[in-house]
MMTF fields as JSON, N, C-alpha, C and O atoms, coordinates in Angstrom:
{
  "mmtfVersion": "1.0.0",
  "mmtfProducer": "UNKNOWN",
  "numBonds": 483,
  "numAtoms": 484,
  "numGroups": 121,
  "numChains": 1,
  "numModels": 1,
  "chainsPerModel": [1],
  "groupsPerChain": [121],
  "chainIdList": ["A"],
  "bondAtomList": [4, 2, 8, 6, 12, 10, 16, 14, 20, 18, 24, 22, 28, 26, 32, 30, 36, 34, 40, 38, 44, 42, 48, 46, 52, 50, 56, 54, 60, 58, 64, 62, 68, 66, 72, 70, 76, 74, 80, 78, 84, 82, 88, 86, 92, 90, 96, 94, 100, 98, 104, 102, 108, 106, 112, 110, 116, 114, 120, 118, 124, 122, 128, 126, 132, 130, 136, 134, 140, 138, 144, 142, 148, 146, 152, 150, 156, 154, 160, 158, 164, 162, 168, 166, 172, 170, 176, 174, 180, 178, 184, 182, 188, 186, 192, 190, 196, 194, 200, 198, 204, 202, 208, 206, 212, 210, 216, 214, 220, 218, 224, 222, 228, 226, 232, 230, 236, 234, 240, 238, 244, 242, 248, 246, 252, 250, 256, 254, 260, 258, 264, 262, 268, 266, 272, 270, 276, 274, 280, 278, 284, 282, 288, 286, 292, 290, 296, 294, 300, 298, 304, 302, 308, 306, 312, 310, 316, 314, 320, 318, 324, 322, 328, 326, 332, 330, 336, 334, 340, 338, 344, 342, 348, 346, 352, 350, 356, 354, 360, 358, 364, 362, 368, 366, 372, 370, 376, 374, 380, 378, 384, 382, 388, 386, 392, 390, 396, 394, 400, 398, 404, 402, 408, 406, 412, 410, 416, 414, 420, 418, 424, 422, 428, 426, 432, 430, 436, 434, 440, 438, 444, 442, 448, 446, 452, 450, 456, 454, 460, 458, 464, 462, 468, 466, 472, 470, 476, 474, 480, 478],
  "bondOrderList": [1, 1, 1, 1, 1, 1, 1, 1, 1, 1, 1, 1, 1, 1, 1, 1, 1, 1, 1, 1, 1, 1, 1, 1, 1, 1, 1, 1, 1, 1, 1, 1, 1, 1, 1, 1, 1, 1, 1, 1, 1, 1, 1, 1, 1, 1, 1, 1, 1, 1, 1, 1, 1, 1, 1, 1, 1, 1, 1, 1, 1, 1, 1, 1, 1, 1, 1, 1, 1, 1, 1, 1, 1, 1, 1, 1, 1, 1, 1, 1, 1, 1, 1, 1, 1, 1, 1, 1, 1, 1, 1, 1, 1, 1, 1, 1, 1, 1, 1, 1, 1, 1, 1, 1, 1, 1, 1, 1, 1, 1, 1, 1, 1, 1, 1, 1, 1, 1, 1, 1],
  "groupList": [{"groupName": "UNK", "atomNameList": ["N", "CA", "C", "O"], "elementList": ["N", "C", "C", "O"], "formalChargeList": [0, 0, 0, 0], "bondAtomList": [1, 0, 2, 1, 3, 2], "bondOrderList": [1, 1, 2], "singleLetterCode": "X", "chemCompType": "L-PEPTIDE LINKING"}],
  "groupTypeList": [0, 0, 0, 0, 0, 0, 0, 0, 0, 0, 0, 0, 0, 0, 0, 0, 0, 0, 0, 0, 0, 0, 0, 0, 0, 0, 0, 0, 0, 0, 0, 0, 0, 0, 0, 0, 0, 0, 0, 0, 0, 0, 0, 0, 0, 0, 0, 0, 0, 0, 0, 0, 0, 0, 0, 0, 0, 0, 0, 0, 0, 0, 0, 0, 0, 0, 0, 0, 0, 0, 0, 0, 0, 0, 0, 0, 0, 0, 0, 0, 0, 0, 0, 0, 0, 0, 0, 0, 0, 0, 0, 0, 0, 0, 0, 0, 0, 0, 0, 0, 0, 0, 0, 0, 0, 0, 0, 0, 0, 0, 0, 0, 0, 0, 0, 0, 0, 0, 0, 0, 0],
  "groupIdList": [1, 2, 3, 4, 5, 6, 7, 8, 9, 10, 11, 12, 13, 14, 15, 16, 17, 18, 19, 20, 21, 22, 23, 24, 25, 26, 27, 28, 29, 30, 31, 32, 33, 34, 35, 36, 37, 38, 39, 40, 41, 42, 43, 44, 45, 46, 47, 48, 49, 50, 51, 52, 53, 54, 55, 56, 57, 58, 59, 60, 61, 62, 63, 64, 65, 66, 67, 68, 69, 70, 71, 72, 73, 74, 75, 76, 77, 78, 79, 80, 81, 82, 83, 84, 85, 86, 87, 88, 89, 90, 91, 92, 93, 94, 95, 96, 97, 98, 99, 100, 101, 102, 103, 104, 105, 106, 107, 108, 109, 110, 111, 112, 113, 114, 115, 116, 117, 118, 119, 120, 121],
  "secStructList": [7, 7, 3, 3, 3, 3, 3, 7, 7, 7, 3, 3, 7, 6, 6, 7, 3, 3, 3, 3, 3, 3, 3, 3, 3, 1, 1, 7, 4, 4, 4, 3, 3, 3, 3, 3, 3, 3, 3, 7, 6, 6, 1, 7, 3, 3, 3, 3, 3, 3, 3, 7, 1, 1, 7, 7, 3, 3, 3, 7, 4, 4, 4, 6, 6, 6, 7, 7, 7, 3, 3, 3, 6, 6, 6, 6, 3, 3, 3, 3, 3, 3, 3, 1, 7, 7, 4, 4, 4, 7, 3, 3, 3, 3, 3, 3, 3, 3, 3, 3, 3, 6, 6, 3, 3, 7, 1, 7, 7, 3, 3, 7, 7, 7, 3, 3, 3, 3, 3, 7, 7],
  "xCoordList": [-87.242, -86.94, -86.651, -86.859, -86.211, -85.67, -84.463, -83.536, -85.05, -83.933, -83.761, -84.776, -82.735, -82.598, -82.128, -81.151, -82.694, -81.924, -81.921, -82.845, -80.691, -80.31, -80.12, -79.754, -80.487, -80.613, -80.202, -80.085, -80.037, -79.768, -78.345, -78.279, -76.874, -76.002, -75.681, -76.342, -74.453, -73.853, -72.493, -71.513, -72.31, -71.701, -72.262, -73.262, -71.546, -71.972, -70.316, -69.234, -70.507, -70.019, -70.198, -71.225, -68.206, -68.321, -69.098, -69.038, -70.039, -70.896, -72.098, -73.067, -72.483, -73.68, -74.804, -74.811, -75.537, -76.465, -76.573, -76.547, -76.666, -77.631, -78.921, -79.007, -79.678, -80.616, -80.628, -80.967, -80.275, -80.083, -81.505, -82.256, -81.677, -83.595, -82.743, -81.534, -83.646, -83.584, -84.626, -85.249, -85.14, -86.068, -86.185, -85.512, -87.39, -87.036, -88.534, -89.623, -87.997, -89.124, -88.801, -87.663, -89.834, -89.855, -89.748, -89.467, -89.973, -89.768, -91.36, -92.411, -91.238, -92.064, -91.396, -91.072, -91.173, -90.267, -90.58, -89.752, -91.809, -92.125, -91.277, -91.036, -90.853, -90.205, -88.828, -88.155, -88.17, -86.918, -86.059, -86.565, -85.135, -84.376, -83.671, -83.478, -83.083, -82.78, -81.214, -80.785, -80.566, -79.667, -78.712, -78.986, -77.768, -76.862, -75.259, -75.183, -74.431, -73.282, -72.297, -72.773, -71.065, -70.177, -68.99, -68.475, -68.57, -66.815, -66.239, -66.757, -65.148, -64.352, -63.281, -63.02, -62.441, -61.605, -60.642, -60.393, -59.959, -58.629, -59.419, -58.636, -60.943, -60.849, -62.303, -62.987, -62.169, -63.461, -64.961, -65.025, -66.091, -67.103, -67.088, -66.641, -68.018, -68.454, -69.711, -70.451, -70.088, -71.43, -71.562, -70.523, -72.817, -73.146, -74.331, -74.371, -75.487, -76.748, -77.352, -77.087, -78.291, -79.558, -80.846, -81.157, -81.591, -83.239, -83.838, -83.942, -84.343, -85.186, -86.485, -86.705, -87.34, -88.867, -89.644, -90.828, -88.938, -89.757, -89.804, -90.679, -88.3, -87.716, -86.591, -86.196, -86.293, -84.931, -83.81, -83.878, -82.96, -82.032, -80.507, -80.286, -79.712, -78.229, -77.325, -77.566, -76.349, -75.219, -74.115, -73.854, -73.112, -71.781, -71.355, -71.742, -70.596, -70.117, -69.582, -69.905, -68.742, -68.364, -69.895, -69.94, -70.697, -72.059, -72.765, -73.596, -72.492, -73.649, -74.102, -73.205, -75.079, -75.312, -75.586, -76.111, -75.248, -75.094, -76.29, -77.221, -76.222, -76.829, -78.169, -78.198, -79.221, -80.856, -81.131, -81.054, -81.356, -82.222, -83.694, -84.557, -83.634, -85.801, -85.944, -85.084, -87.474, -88.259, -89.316, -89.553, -90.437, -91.787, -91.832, -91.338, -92.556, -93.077, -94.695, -95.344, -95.243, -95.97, -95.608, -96.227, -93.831, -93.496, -92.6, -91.861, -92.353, -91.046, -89.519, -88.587, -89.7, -88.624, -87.747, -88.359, -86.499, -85.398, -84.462, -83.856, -84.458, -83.822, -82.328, -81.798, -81.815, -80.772, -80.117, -79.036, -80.9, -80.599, -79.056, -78.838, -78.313, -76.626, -76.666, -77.027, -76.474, -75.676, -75.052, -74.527, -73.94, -72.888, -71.674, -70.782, -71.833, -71.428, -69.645, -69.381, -69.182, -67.559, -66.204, -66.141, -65.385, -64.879, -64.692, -64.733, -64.47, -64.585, -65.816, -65.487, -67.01, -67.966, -67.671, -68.016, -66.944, -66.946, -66.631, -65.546, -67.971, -67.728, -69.05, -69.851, -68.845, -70.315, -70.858, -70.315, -72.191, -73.367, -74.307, -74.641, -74.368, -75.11, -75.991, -75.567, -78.094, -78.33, -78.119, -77.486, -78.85, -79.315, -80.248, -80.836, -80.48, -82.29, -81.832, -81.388, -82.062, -82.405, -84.021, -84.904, -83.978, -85.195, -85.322, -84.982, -85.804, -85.778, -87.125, -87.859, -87.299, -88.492, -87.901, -86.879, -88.596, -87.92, -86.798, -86.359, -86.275, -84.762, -83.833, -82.788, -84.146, -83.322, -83.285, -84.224, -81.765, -81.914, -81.764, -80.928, -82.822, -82.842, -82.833, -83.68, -82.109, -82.072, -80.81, -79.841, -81.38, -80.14, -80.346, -81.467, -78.748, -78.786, -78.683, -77.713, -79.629, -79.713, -79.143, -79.762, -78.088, -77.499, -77.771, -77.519, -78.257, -77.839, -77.102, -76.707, -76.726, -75.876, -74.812, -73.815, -75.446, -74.31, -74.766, -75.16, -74.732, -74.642, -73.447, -73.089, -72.798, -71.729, -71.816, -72.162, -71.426, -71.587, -69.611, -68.658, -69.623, -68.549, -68.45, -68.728, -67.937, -67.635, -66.167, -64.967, -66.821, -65.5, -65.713, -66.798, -64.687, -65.002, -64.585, -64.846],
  "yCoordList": [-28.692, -30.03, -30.047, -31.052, -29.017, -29.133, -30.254, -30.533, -30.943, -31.811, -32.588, -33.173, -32.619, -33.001, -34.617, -35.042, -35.166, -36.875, -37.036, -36.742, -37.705, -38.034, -39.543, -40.37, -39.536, -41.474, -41.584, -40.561, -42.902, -43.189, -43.053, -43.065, -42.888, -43.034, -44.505, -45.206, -45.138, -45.892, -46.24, -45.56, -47.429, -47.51, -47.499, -48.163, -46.603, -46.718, -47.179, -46.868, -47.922, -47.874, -46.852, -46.44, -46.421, -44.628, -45.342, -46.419, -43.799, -44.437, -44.455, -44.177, -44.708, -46.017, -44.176, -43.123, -44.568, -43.3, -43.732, -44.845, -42.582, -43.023, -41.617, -40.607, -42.04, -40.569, -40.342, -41.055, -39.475, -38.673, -38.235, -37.381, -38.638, -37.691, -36.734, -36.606, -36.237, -34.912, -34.719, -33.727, -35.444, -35.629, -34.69, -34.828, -33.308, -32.146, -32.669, -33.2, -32.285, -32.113, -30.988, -30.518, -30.44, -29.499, -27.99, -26.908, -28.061, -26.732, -26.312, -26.883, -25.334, -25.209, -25.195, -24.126, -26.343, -26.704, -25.529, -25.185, -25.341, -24.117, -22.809, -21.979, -22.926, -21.21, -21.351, -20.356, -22.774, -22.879, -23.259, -24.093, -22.738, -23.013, -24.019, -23.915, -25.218, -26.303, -26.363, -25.477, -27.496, -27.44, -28.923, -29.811, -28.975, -30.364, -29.868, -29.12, -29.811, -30.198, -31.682, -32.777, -31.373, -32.763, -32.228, -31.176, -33.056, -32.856, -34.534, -35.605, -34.279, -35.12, -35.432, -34.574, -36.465, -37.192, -36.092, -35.856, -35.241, -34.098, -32.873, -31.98, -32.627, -31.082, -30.475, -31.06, -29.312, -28.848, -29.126, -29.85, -28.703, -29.192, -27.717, -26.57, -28.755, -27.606, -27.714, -28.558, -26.984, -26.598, -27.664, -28.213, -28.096, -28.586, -28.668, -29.017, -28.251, -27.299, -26.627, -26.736, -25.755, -25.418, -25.579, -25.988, -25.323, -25.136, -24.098, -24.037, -23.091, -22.056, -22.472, -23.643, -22.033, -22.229, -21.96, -21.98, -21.445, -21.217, -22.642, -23.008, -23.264, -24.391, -23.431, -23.959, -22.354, -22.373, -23.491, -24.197, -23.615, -24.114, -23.696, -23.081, -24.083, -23.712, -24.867, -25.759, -24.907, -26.244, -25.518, -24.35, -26.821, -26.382, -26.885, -28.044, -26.456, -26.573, -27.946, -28.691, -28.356, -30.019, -30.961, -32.129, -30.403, -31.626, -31.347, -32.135, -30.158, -29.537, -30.819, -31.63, -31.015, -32.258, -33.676, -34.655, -33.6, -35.282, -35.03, -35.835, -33.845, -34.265, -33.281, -32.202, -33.818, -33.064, -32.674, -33.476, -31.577, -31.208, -31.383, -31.36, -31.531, -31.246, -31.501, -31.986, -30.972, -31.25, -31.266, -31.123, -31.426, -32.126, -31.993, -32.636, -30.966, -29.732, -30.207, -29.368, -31.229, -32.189, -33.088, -33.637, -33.333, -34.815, -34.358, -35.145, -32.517, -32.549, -33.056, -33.348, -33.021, -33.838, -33.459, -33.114, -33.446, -32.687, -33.886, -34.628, -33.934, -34.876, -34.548, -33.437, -35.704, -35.162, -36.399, -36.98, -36.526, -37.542, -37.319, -36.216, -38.059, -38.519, -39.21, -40.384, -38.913, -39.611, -39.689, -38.587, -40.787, -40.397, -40.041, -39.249, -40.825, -40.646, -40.916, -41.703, -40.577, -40.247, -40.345, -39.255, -41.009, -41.688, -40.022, -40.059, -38.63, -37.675, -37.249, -36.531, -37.587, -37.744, -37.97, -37.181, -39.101, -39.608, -38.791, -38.221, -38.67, -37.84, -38.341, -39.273, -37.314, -37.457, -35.895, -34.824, -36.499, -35.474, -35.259, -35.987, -33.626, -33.06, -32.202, -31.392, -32.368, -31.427, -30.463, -30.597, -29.37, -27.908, -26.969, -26.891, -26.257, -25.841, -24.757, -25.113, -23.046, -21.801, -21.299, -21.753, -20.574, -20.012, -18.563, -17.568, -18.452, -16.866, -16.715, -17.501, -15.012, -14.431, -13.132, -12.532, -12.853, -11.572, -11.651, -10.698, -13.175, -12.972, -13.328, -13.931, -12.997, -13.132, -13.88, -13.807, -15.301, -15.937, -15.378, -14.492, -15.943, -15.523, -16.425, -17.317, -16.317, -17.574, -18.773, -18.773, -19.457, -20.586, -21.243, -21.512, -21.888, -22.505, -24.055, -24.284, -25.207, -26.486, -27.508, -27.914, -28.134, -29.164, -30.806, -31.047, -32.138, -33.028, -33.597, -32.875, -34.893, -35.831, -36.535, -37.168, -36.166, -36.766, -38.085, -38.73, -38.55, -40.059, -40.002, -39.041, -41.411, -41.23, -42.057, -43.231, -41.167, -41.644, -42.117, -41.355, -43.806, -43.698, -44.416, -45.614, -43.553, -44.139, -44.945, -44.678, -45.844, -46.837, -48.286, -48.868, -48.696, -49.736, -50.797, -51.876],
  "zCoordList": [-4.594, -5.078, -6.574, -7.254, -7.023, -8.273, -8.359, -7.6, -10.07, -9.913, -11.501, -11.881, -12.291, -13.291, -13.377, -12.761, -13.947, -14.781, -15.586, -16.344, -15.968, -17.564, -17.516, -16.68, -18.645, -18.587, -20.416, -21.09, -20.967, -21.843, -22.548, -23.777, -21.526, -21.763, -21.655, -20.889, -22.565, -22.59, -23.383, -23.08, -24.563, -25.377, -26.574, -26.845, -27.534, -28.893, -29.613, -29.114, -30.792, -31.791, -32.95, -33.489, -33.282, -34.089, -35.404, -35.997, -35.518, -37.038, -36.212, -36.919, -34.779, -34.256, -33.863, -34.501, -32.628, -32.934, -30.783, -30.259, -30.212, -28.879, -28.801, -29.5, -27.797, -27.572, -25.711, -24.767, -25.8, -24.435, -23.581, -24.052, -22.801, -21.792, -20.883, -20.688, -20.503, -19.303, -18.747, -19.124, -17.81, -16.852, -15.751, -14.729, -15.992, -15.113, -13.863, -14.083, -12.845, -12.064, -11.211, -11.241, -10.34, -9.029, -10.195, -9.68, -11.594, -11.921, -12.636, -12.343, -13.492, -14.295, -15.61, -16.128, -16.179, -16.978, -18.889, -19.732, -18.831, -20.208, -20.177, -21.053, -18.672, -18.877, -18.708, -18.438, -18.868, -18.295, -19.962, -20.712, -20.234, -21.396, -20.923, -19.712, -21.555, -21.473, -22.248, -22.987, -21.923, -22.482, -22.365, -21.558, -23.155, -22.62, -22.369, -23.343, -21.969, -22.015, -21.554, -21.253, -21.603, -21.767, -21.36, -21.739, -20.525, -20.216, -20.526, -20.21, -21.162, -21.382, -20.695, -19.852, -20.725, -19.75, -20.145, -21.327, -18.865, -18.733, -19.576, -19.898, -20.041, -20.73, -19.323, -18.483, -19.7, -19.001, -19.5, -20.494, -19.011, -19.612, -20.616, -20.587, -21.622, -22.767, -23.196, -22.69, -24.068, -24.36, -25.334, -25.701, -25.875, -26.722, -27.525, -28.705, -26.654, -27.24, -26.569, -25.372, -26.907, -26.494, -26.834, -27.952, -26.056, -26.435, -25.92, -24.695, -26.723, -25.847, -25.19, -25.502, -24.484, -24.505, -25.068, -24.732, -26.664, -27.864, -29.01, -29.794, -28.641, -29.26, -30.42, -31.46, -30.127, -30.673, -30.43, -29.424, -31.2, -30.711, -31.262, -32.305, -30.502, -31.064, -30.964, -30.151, -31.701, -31.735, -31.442, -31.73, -30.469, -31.235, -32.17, -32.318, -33.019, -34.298, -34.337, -35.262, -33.346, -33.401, -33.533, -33.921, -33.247, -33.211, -34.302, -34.752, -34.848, -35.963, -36.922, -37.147, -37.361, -38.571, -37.852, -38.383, -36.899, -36.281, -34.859, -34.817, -33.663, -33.18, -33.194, -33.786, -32.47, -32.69, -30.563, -29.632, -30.544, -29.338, -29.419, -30.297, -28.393, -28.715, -27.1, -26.365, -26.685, -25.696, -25.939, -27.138, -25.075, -24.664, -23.602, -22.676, -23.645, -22.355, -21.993, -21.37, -22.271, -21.412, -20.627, -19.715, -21.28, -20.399, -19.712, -19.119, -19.56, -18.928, -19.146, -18.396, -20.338, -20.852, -21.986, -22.996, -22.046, -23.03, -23.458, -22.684, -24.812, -25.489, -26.119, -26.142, -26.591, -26.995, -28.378, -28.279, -29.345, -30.119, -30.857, -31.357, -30.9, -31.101, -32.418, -32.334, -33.245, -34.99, -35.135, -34.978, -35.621, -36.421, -35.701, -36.004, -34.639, -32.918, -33.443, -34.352, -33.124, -33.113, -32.063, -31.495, -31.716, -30.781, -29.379, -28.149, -30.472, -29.895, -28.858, -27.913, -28.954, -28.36, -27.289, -26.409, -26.981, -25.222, -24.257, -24.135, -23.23, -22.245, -21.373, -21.441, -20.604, -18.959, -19.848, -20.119, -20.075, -20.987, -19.115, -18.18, -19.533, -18.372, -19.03, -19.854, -18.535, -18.724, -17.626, -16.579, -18.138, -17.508, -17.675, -18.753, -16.81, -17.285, -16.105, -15.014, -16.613, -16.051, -16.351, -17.079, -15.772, -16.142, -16.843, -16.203, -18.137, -18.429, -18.987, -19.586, -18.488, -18.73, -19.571, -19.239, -20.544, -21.32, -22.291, -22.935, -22.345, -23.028, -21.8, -22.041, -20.51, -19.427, -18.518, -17.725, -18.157, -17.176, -16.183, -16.005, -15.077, -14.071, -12.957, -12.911, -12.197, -10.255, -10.922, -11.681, -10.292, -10.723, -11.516, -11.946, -12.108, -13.169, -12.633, -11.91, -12.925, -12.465, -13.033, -14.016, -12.748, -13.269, -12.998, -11.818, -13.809, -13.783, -12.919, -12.004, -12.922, -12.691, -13.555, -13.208, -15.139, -15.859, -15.987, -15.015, -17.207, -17.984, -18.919, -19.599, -18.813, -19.382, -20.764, -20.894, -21.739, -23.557, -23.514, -23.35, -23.759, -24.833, -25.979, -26.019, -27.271, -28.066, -28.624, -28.554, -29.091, -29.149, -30.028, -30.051, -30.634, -31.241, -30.738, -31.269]
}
């Protein structure tokens, strides 16, 4: 019964801010690296962060400065706070969560449903 939700998409105004959840259940969410991506209207999906289960994290370079990852591995829960939000932004934000032990994912990789962010004035 693994199973991811994302909640807290909607409309922002560019300039405006939203924050993204990732609601994991059926896993053992401490050993699972976390993550968000986004596909946009006609492109493929792309990356947009990570989180280790150490709380590393990584950006892509289009979000660097504007947006923040984080989780809360009591609540099961992976965030995704948005700044400075940009009409480029608009897309269906998906998390994802593997599991690695050693440095290494391992079994499957679990995807979301997607909440959809647009920006627009």
């Amino acid at each position: 019964q693994e199973q991811l939700v994302e909640s807290g998409g909607g409309l922002a105004q560019p300039g405006g801010s939203l924050r993204l959840s990732c609601a994991a259940s059926g896993i053992i969410f401490s050993t699972r690296s976390m993550g968000w991506y986004r596909q946009a209207p006609g492109k493929q999906r792309e990356f947009v962060a990570t989180i280790s289960t150490g709380g590393d994290t990584n950006y892509a370079d289009s979000v660097k400065g504007r947006f923040t990852i984080s989780r809360d591995n009591a609540k099961n829960t992976m965030y995704l706070q948005m700044d400075s939000l940009k009409p480029e932004d608009t897309a269906v934000y998906y998390c994802t969560a593997v599991r690695v032990q050693g440095g290494i994912s391992i079994g499957s990789r679990y995807w979301g449903q997607g909440t959809q962010v647009t920006v627009s004035s």
